Structures are given as structure tokens and as C-alpha cells.
Amino acid sequence: MNPVRTATVLTHRRPSETRPAIDALIEIARRVGATLYVDPDETRKHRLEHGLGLEVDVQGRIDVDICFALGGDGTILTALRRYAGTGVPVFAVNFGEIGFLATVDKEDAPRGFDRAFAGDFEVLTLPGIAVSGAGGEWLAINDVSMHRQPGNRVADLAYAVGADEIGRVRCDGLVVATPAGSTGYNLANGGPVMAWGVAGFVVSFIAPHSLTA
């Protein structure tokens, strides 16, 4: 990858935890001649002021070389959704509990930032799930679950790839997961784990009914 010249950052709700990492990002950006662009929410959260290597209160989705996400999986997913389909990689530092989606742990953040700005990283492409319905359209990075309405009969669901129907299942619902999301709801539902890098999805059914009257 080419050296990074423009970057942005998203953080979780506890600025006291991530502020040292923000300061490290600004210092490294200044040292290598790059610029860190920060949106109004992050500007207020960390009380940042415009200066060398730092542009604050930037509106809208920022066109940059890389996005740094400092937080747990929720923050990382927000960054991934924001930059989905743009080609902008997300470099995630775990400041949460599990950090399954994180690139590095917070203790290794400064060294990780140095390598990121130098372009010394590999981009892993993650598939997403596009969902459309009467209420609009959404993009899921981890998983999508569909459930029958409470009080209704068991759902009779057909599933297909393209125009080819694969089968039908009577159940209470289903979970569709990406490889990154396969260790979440899907695994708890008895579905298999998929390795990162696999270009596919996993479908697991919620309380499938195998008996007929």
C-alpha cells in the first residue's frame, strides 16, 4: 500500500480512554506530513482545535486514505458501514471487550499507527449483506436475523440463490451471517463458523421444526 497522507478517526463514547491514542495519531500525522480530518462529533468529544496535521469540524463522510476506529466492535462496525464500498480501509484499535474485528489491541496502537501511515499493511475485504424491504434499505457487516411475529404460526421460509430455490424450512426465523459475523448470533444458534476471507455467507435457522403432524 502507498503511504497514508489523509486519515480520519471514529471513537467510542469514552473519550478519556481514547484521547492518548488521538494524540498519538496527531503527532504521527504531523511527523510524516499527513493530515487527520475530524468530524464535528469527534471534535467536540475530544475538544480538538485546528492545527498542523489536524483539520477539525469537517462535515459529511470524509474522503481519506484510511479511517482509524478506536473502540469496541460497535464503533468498528460503524466505521465499516460508513466506508463500505468506497475502498477506504478501516484500521481498528480495540478499546472494547472482545475486539473480534480489531486490527490491534490498544497497547500496540502507536506501533500500529506508524505502520499504517507508512502503508505497511494488507487490506482484507469483508463481504456485507444488503437488505431491502418496505422500510428502506440497510447494509449489515455481521449478520441479519428475521423472526416470525409473536402470536403468529410457524414461518414457512423458502431460501434461494439467485432464481434457484434451495429449500424450504418451517421455523421461527433465520440468521444470515458474513464470515466476520459467523461467531455471533449464528454460532449461538448452532450455525458453523466461517473463516475470514471466504467469499460466502452462512444461513442458520431459528428453532427449525422437523416433525409434521
PDB file of C-alpha atoms in Angstrom:
ATOM      1  CA  MET A   1       0.000   0.000   0.000  1.00  0.00           C
ATOM      2  CA  ASN A   2       1.051   3.606  -0.545  1.00  0.00           C
ATOM      3  CA  PRO A   3       1.929   5.792   2.455  1.00  0.00           C
ATOM      4  CA  VAL A   4      -1.119   7.430   4.044  1.00  0.00           C
ATOM      5  CA  ARG A   5      -1.462  11.180   3.563  1.00  0.00           C
ATOM      6  CA  THR A   6      -5.050  11.728   4.715  1.00  0.00           C
ATOM      7  CA  ALA A   7      -6.905   9.992   7.546  1.00  0.00           C
ATOM      8  CA  THR A   8      -9.947  10.283   9.770  1.00  0.00           C
ATOM      9  CA  VAL A   9     -10.875   8.756  13.108  1.00  0.00           C
ATOM     10  CA  LEU A  10     -14.008   7.493  14.878  1.00  0.00           C
ATOM     11  CA  THR A  11     -14.061   6.708  18.603  1.00  0.00           C
ATOM     12  CA  HIS A  12     -16.433   5.242  21.180  1.00  0.00           C
ATOM     13  CA  ARG A  13     -18.272   7.201  23.889  1.00  0.00           C
ATOM     14  CA  ARG A  14     -15.473   7.296  26.480  1.00  0.00           C
ATOM     15  CA  PRO A  15     -13.034   9.973  25.268  1.00  0.00           C
ATOM     16  CA  SER A  16     -10.847   9.721  28.368  1.00  0.00           C
ATOM     17  CA  GLU A  17      -9.832   6.223  27.217  1.00  0.00           C
ATOM     18  CA  THR A  18      -9.105   7.061  23.591  1.00  0.00           C
ATOM     19  CA  ARG A  19      -7.593  10.555  23.929  1.00  0.00           C
ATOM     20  CA  PRO A  20      -3.990   9.270  24.277  1.00  0.00           C
ATOM     21  CA  ALA A  21      -4.429   7.382  21.001  1.00  0.00           C
ATOM     22  CA  ILE A  22      -5.881  10.510  19.352  1.00  0.00           C
ATOM     23  CA  ASP A  23      -2.826  12.492  20.472  1.00  0.00           C
ATOM     24  CA  ALA A  24      -0.553   9.769  19.072  1.00  0.00           C
ATOM     25  CA  LEU A  25      -2.380   9.920  15.724  1.00  0.00           C
ATOM     26  CA  ILE A  26      -1.985  13.704  15.531  1.00  0.00           C
ATOM     27  CA  GLU A  27       1.713  13.523  16.439  1.00  0.00           C
ATOM     28  CA  ILE A  28       2.439  10.836  13.837  1.00  0.00           C
ATOM     29  CA  ALA A  29       0.438  12.682  11.161  1.00  0.00           C
ATOM     30  CA  ARG A  30       2.497  15.819  11.778  1.00  0.00           C
ATOM     31  CA  ARG A  31       5.754  13.871  11.724  1.00  0.00           C
ATOM     32  CA  VAL A  32       5.073  12.215   8.357  1.00  0.00           C
ATOM     33  CA  GLY A  33       3.405  15.222   6.723  1.00  0.00           C
ATOM     34  CA  ALA A  34      -0.108  13.764   6.719  1.00  0.00           C
ATOM     35  CA  THR A  35      -3.418  15.321   7.799  1.00  0.00           C
ATOM     36  CA  LEU A  36      -6.009  13.936  10.206  1.00  0.00           C
ATOM     37  CA  TYR A  37      -9.557  15.099   9.374  1.00  0.00           C
ATOM     38  CA  VAL A  38     -12.077  15.012  12.236  1.00  0.00           C
ATOM     39  CA  ASP A  39     -15.859  15.414  12.061  1.00  0.00           C
ATOM     40  CA  PRO A  40     -17.806  17.764  14.385  1.00  0.00           C
ATOM     41  CA  ASP A  41     -18.807  14.992  16.811  1.00  0.00           C
ATOM     42  CA  GLU A  42     -15.221  13.849  17.362  1.00  0.00           C
ATOM     43  CA  THR A  43     -14.060  17.472  17.522  1.00  0.00           C
ATOM     44  CA  ARG A  44     -16.432  18.233  20.411  1.00  0.00           C
ATOM     45  CA  LYS A  45     -15.886  14.912  22.139  1.00  0.00           C
ATOM     46  CA  HIS A  46     -12.111  15.386  22.348  1.00  0.00           C
ATOM     47  CA  ARG A  47     -12.094  19.219  22.426  1.00  0.00           C
ATOM     48  CA  LEU A  48      -9.774  19.375  19.449  1.00  0.00           C
ATOM     49  CA  GLU A  49      -8.529  22.563  17.808  1.00  0.00           C
ATOM     50  CA  HIS A  50      -7.270  23.164  14.296  1.00  0.00           C
ATOM     51  CA  GLY A  51      -3.516  22.906  13.917  1.00  0.00           C
ATOM     52  CA  LEU A  52      -0.668  21.400  11.924  1.00  0.00           C
ATOM     53  CA  GLY A  53      -1.713  17.956  10.718  1.00  0.00           C
ATOM     54  CA  LEU A  54      -5.262  18.373  12.060  1.00  0.00           C
ATOM     55  CA  GLU A  55      -8.450  19.638  10.393  1.00  0.00           C
ATOM     56  CA  VAL A  56     -11.485  19.828  12.701  1.00  0.00           C
ATOM     57  CA  ASP A  57     -15.282  20.131  12.245  1.00  0.00           C
ATOM     58  CA  VAL A  58     -15.208  18.522   8.796  1.00  0.00           C
ATOM     59  CA  GLN A  59     -18.782  17.844   7.638  1.00  0.00           C
ATOM     60  CA  GLY A  60     -20.072  14.690   5.922  1.00  0.00           C
ATOM     61  CA  ARG A  61     -18.272  11.489   5.034  1.00  0.00           C
ATOM     62  CA  ILE A  62     -14.626  12.423   4.683  1.00  0.00           C
ATOM     63  CA  ASP A  63     -12.698  11.285   1.583  1.00  0.00           C
ATOM     64  CA  VAL A  64      -9.441   9.938   3.032  1.00  0.00           C
ATOM     65  CA  ASP A  65      -6.801   7.245   2.554  1.00  0.00           C
ATOM     66  CA  ILE A  66      -7.685   5.421   5.777  1.00  0.00           C
ATOM     67  CA  CYS A  67     -10.159   5.510   8.678  1.00  0.00           C
ATOM     68  CA  PHE A  68      -9.000   4.723  12.207  1.00  0.00           C
ATOM     69  CA  ALA A  69     -11.660   3.249  14.516  1.00  0.00           C
ATOM     70  CA  LEU A  70     -10.896   3.383  18.244  1.00  0.00           C
ATOM     71  CA  GLY A  71     -13.413   1.428  20.296  1.00  0.00           C
ATOM     72  CA  GLY A  72     -15.221  -1.875  20.507  1.00  0.00           C
ATOM     73  CA  ASP A  73     -16.898  -3.879  17.784  1.00  0.00           C
ATOM     74  CA  GLY A  74     -19.820  -1.407  17.668  1.00  0.00           C
ATOM     75  CA  THR A  75     -17.532   1.502  16.794  1.00  0.00           C
ATOM     76  CA  ILE A  76     -15.665  -0.630  14.284  1.00  0.00           C
ATOM     77  CA  LEU A  77     -18.916  -1.687  12.606  1.00  0.00           C
ATOM     78  CA  THR A  78     -19.981   1.967  12.367  1.00  0.00           C
ATOM     79  CA  ALA A  79     -16.728   2.781  10.572  1.00  0.00           C
ATOM     80  CA  LEU A  80     -17.053  -0.225   8.264  1.00  0.00           C
ATOM     81  CA  ARG A  81     -20.613   0.744   7.302  1.00  0.00           C
ATOM     82  CA  ARG A  82     -19.661   4.379   6.759  1.00  0.00           C
ATOM     83  CA  TYR A  83     -16.878   3.498   4.337  1.00  0.00           C
ATOM     84  CA  ALA A  84     -18.393   0.381   2.765  1.00  0.00           C
ATOM     85  CA  GLY A  85     -17.902   0.350  -0.995  1.00  0.00           C
ATOM     86  CA  THR A  86     -15.514   3.334  -1.008  1.00  0.00           C
ATOM     87  CA  GLY A  87     -12.212   1.459  -0.980  1.00  0.00           C
ATOM     88  CA  VAL A  88     -11.189   3.260   2.236  1.00  0.00           C
ATOM     89  CA  PRO A  89      -9.691   0.695   4.657  1.00  0.00           C
ATOM     90  CA  VAL A  90     -10.609   0.718   8.346  1.00  0.00           C
ATOM     91  CA  PHE A  91      -7.758   0.289  10.839  1.00  0.00           C
ATOM     92  CA  ALA A  92      -9.346  -0.700  14.148  1.00  0.00           C
ATOM     93  CA  VAL A  93      -7.869  -0.479  17.647  1.00  0.00           C
ATOM     94  CA  ASN A  94      -9.632  -2.475  20.351  1.00  0.00           C
ATOM     95  CA  PHE A  95     -10.835  -0.318  23.250  1.00  0.00           C
ATOM     96  CA  GLY A  96     -13.790  -2.609  23.969  1.00  0.00           C
ATOM     97  CA  GLU A  97     -14.407  -6.030  25.470  1.00  0.00           C
ATOM     98  CA  ILE A  98     -13.859  -8.612  22.732  1.00  0.00           C
ATOM     99  CA  GLY A  99     -12.445  -6.729  19.757  1.00  0.00           C
ATOM    100  CA  PHE A 100     -13.056  -9.536  17.296  1.00  0.00           C
ATOM    101  CA  LEU A 101     -12.926  -7.068  14.398  1.00  0.00           C
ATOM    102  CA  ALA A 102      -9.920  -5.105  15.679  1.00  0.00           C
ATOM    103  CA  THR A 103      -6.605  -4.795  13.850  1.00  0.00           C
ATOM    104  CA  VAL A 104      -4.527  -4.289  17.014  1.00  0.00           C
ATOM    105  CA  ASP A 105      -5.025  -4.016  20.771  1.00  0.00           C
ATOM    106  CA  LYS A 106      -4.762  -0.579  22.376  1.00  0.00           C
ATOM    107  CA  GLU A 107      -1.327  -1.370  23.858  1.00  0.00           C
ATOM    108  CA  ASP A 108       0.039  -1.762  20.318  1.00  0.00           C
ATOM    109  CA  ALA A 109      -1.728   1.304  18.897  1.00  0.00           C
ATOM    110  CA  PRO A 110       1.313   3.629  18.429  1.00  0.00           C
ATOM    111  CA  ARG A 111       3.306   0.987  16.569  1.00  0.00           C
ATOM    112  CA  GLY A 112       0.224   0.108  14.524  1.00  0.00           C
ATOM    113  CA  PHE A 113      -0.313   3.773  13.613  1.00  0.00           C
ATOM    114  CA  ASP A 114       3.301   4.059  12.440  1.00  0.00           C
ATOM    115  CA  ARG A 115       2.900   1.065  10.156  1.00  0.00           C
ATOM    116  CA  ALA A 116      -0.479   2.288   8.897  1.00  0.00           C
ATOM    117  CA  PHE A 117       0.832   5.737   7.918  1.00  0.00           C
ATOM    118  CA  ALA A 118       3.804   4.047   6.211  1.00  0.00           C
ATOM    119  CA  GLY A 119       1.399   1.937   4.151  1.00  0.00           C
ATOM    120  CA  ASP A 120       2.767  -1.223   5.756  1.00  0.00           C
ATOM    121  CA  PHE A 121      -0.486  -3.165   5.937  1.00  0.00           C
ATOM    122  CA  GLU A 122      -2.621  -5.588   3.984  1.00  0.00           C
ATOM    123  CA  VAL A 123      -6.282  -4.897   3.228  1.00  0.00           C
ATOM    124  CA  LEU A 124      -8.747  -7.692   3.955  1.00  0.00           C
ATOM    125  CA  THR A 125     -12.030  -7.328   2.091  1.00  0.00           C
ATOM    126  CA  LEU A 126     -15.149  -8.277   4.062  1.00  0.00           C
ATOM    127  CA  PRO A 127     -18.471  -9.122   2.395  1.00  0.00           C
ATOM    128  CA  GLY A 128     -21.604  -7.360   3.584  1.00  0.00           C
ATOM    129  CA  ILE A 129     -25.305  -8.186   3.465  1.00  0.00           C
ATOM    130  CA  ALA A 130     -27.682  -5.851   1.627  1.00  0.00           C
ATOM    131  CA  VAL A 131     -31.235  -5.905   2.983  1.00  0.00           C
ATOM    132  CA  SER A 132     -34.209  -4.192   1.372  1.00  0.00           C
ATOM    133  CA  GLY A 133     -37.820  -4.027   2.452  1.00  0.00           C
ATOM    134  CA  ALA A 134     -40.819  -1.770   2.802  1.00  0.00           C
ATOM    135  CA  GLY A 135     -38.982   0.336   5.383  1.00  0.00           C
ATOM    136  CA  GLY A 136     -35.928   1.029   3.240  1.00  0.00           C
ATOM    137  CA  GLU A 137     -32.506  -0.454   2.579  1.00  0.00           C
ATOM    138  CA  TRP A 138     -29.729  -1.405   5.008  1.00  0.00           C
ATOM    139  CA  LEU A 139     -26.213  -2.808   4.955  1.00  0.00           C
ATOM    140  CA  ALA A 140     -25.113  -5.369   7.545  1.00  0.00           C
ATOM    141  CA  ILE A 141     -21.463  -6.223   8.190  1.00  0.00           C
ATOM    142  CA  ASN A 142     -22.060  -9.012  10.731  1.00  0.00           C
ATOM    143  CA  ASP A 143     -25.489 -10.568  10.364  1.00  0.00           C
ATOM    144  CA  VAL A 144     -29.189 -10.162   9.689  1.00  0.00           C
ATOM    145  CA  SER A 145     -31.912 -12.012  11.579  1.00  0.00           C
ATOM    146  CA  MET A 146     -35.569 -12.403  10.654  1.00  0.00           C
ATOM    147  CA  HIS A 147     -38.222 -13.610  13.097  1.00  0.00           C
ATOM    148  CA  ARG A 148     -41.868 -14.566  12.863  1.00  0.00           C
ATOM    149  CA  GLN A 149     -44.214 -12.142  14.573  1.00  0.00           C
ATOM    150  CA  PRO A 150     -45.191 -13.123  18.148  1.00  0.00           C
ATOM    151  CA  GLY A 151     -48.509 -14.950  18.212  1.00  0.00           C
ATOM    152  CA  ASN A 152     -48.333 -15.983  14.558  1.00  0.00           C
ATOM    153  CA  ARG A 153     -47.955 -19.511  13.259  1.00  0.00           C
ATOM    154  CA  VAL A 154     -44.602 -21.091  12.473  1.00  0.00           C
ATOM    155  CA  ALA A 155     -42.976 -19.430   9.480  1.00  0.00           C
ATOM    156  CA  ASP A 156     -42.618 -21.389   6.243  1.00  0.00           C
ATOM    157  CA  LEU A 157     -39.479 -19.942   4.667  1.00  0.00           C
ATOM    158  CA  ALA A 158     -38.047 -20.606   1.225  1.00  0.00           C
ATOM    159  CA  TYR A 159     -34.452 -19.673   0.505  1.00  0.00           C
ATOM    160  CA  ALA A 160     -32.733 -19.335  -2.850  1.00  0.00           C
ATOM    161  CA  VAL A 161     -29.524 -18.366  -4.598  1.00  0.00           C
ATOM    162  CA  GLY A 162     -30.486 -16.122  -7.480  1.00  0.00           C
ATOM    163  CA  ALA A 163     -33.504 -17.712  -9.123  1.00  0.00           C
ATOM    164  CA  ASP A 164     -32.697 -21.216  -7.857  1.00  0.00           C
ATOM    165  CA  GLU A 165     -34.676 -22.236  -4.785  1.00  0.00           C
ATOM    166  CA  ILE A 166     -32.549 -24.388  -2.469  1.00  0.00           C
ATOM    167  CA  GLY A 167     -35.169 -25.483   0.017  1.00  0.00           C
ATOM    168  CA  ARG A 168     -37.956 -24.653   2.428  1.00  0.00           C
ATOM    169  CA  VAL A 169     -37.896 -24.759   6.220  1.00  0.00           C
ATOM    170  CA  ARG A 170     -40.611 -24.411   8.856  1.00  0.00           C
ATOM    171  CA  CYS A 171     -39.042 -22.426  11.683  1.00  0.00           C
ATOM    172  CA  ASP A 172     -39.295 -19.357  13.899  1.00  0.00           C
ATOM    173  CA  GLY A 173     -36.832 -17.378  11.786  1.00  0.00           C
ATOM    174  CA  LEU A 174     -33.351 -17.378  10.338  1.00  0.00           C
ATOM    175  CA  VAL A 175     -29.929 -15.785  10.693  1.00  0.00           C
ATOM    176  CA  VAL A 176     -27.784 -14.817   7.705  1.00  0.00           C
ATOM    177  CA  ALA A 177     -24.173 -14.059   8.631  1.00  0.00           C
ATOM    178  CA  THR A 178     -20.963 -12.988   6.945  1.00  0.00           C
ATOM    179  CA  PRO A 179     -17.671 -14.716   7.851  1.00  0.00           C
ATOM    180  CA  ALA A 180     -16.901 -11.851  10.255  1.00  0.00           C
ATOM    181  CA  GLY A 181     -20.311 -12.227  11.892  1.00  0.00           C
ATOM    182  CA  SER A 182     -20.462 -16.017  11.910  1.00  0.00           C
ATOM    183  CA  THR A 183     -19.160 -16.223  15.503  1.00  0.00           C
ATOM    184  CA  GLY A 184     -22.061 -14.129  16.843  1.00  0.00           C
ATOM    185  CA  TYR A 185     -25.776 -14.903  16.684  1.00  0.00           C
ATOM    186  CA  ASN A 186     -25.175 -17.576  14.035  1.00  0.00           C
ATOM    187  CA  LEU A 187     -22.796 -19.574  16.266  1.00  0.00           C
ATOM    188  CA  ALA A 188     -25.122 -19.237  19.269  1.00  0.00           C
ATOM    189  CA  ASN A 189     -27.899 -20.518  17.009  1.00  0.00           C
ATOM    190  CA  GLY A 190     -25.898 -23.666  16.175  1.00  0.00           C
ATOM    191  CA  GLY A 191     -24.534 -22.465  12.842  1.00  0.00           C
ATOM    192  CA  PRO A 192     -20.974 -23.097  11.595  1.00  0.00           C
ATOM    193  CA  VAL A 193     -18.070 -20.661  11.849  1.00  0.00           C
ATOM    194  CA  MET A 194     -16.651 -19.371   8.554  1.00  0.00           C
ATOM    195  CA  ALA A 195     -13.036 -18.308   8.087  1.00  0.00           C
ATOM    196  CA  TRP A 196     -12.317 -14.680   7.225  1.00  0.00           C
ATOM    197  CA  GLY A 197     -11.604 -14.294   3.536  1.00  0.00           C
ATOM    198  CA  VAL A 198     -14.282 -16.774   2.449  1.00  0.00           C
ATOM    199  CA  ALA A 199     -16.500 -15.214  -0.220  1.00  0.00           C
ATOM    200  CA  GLY A 200     -19.771 -16.542   1.109  1.00  0.00           C
ATOM    201  CA  PHE A 201     -22.469 -16.411   3.755  1.00  0.00           C
ATOM    202  CA  VAL A 202     -23.914 -18.835   6.279  1.00  0.00           C
ATOM    203  CA  VAL A 203     -27.627 -19.349   6.957  1.00  0.00           C
ATOM    204  CA  SER A 204     -28.862 -20.918  10.200  1.00  0.00           C
ATOM    205  CA  PHE A 205     -32.489 -21.437  11.153  1.00  0.00           C
ATOM    206  CA  ILE A 206     -34.054 -20.479  14.470  1.00  0.00           C
ATOM    207  CA  ALA A 207     -35.933 -23.373  16.118  1.00  0.00           C
ATOM    208  CA  PRO A 208     -36.451 -25.364  12.900  1.00  0.00           C
ATOM    209  CA  HIS A 209     -39.366 -27.815  13.015  1.00  0.00           C
ATOM    210  CA  SER A 210     -38.505 -31.295  11.778  1.00  0.00           C
ATOM    211  CA  LEU A 211     -41.723 -33.078  12.788  1.00  0.00           C
ATOM    212  CA  THR A 212     -45.005 -32.964  10.891  1.00  0.00           C
ATOM    213  CA  ALA A 213     -48.465 -33.902  12.159  1.00  0.00           C
TER     214      ALA A 213
END
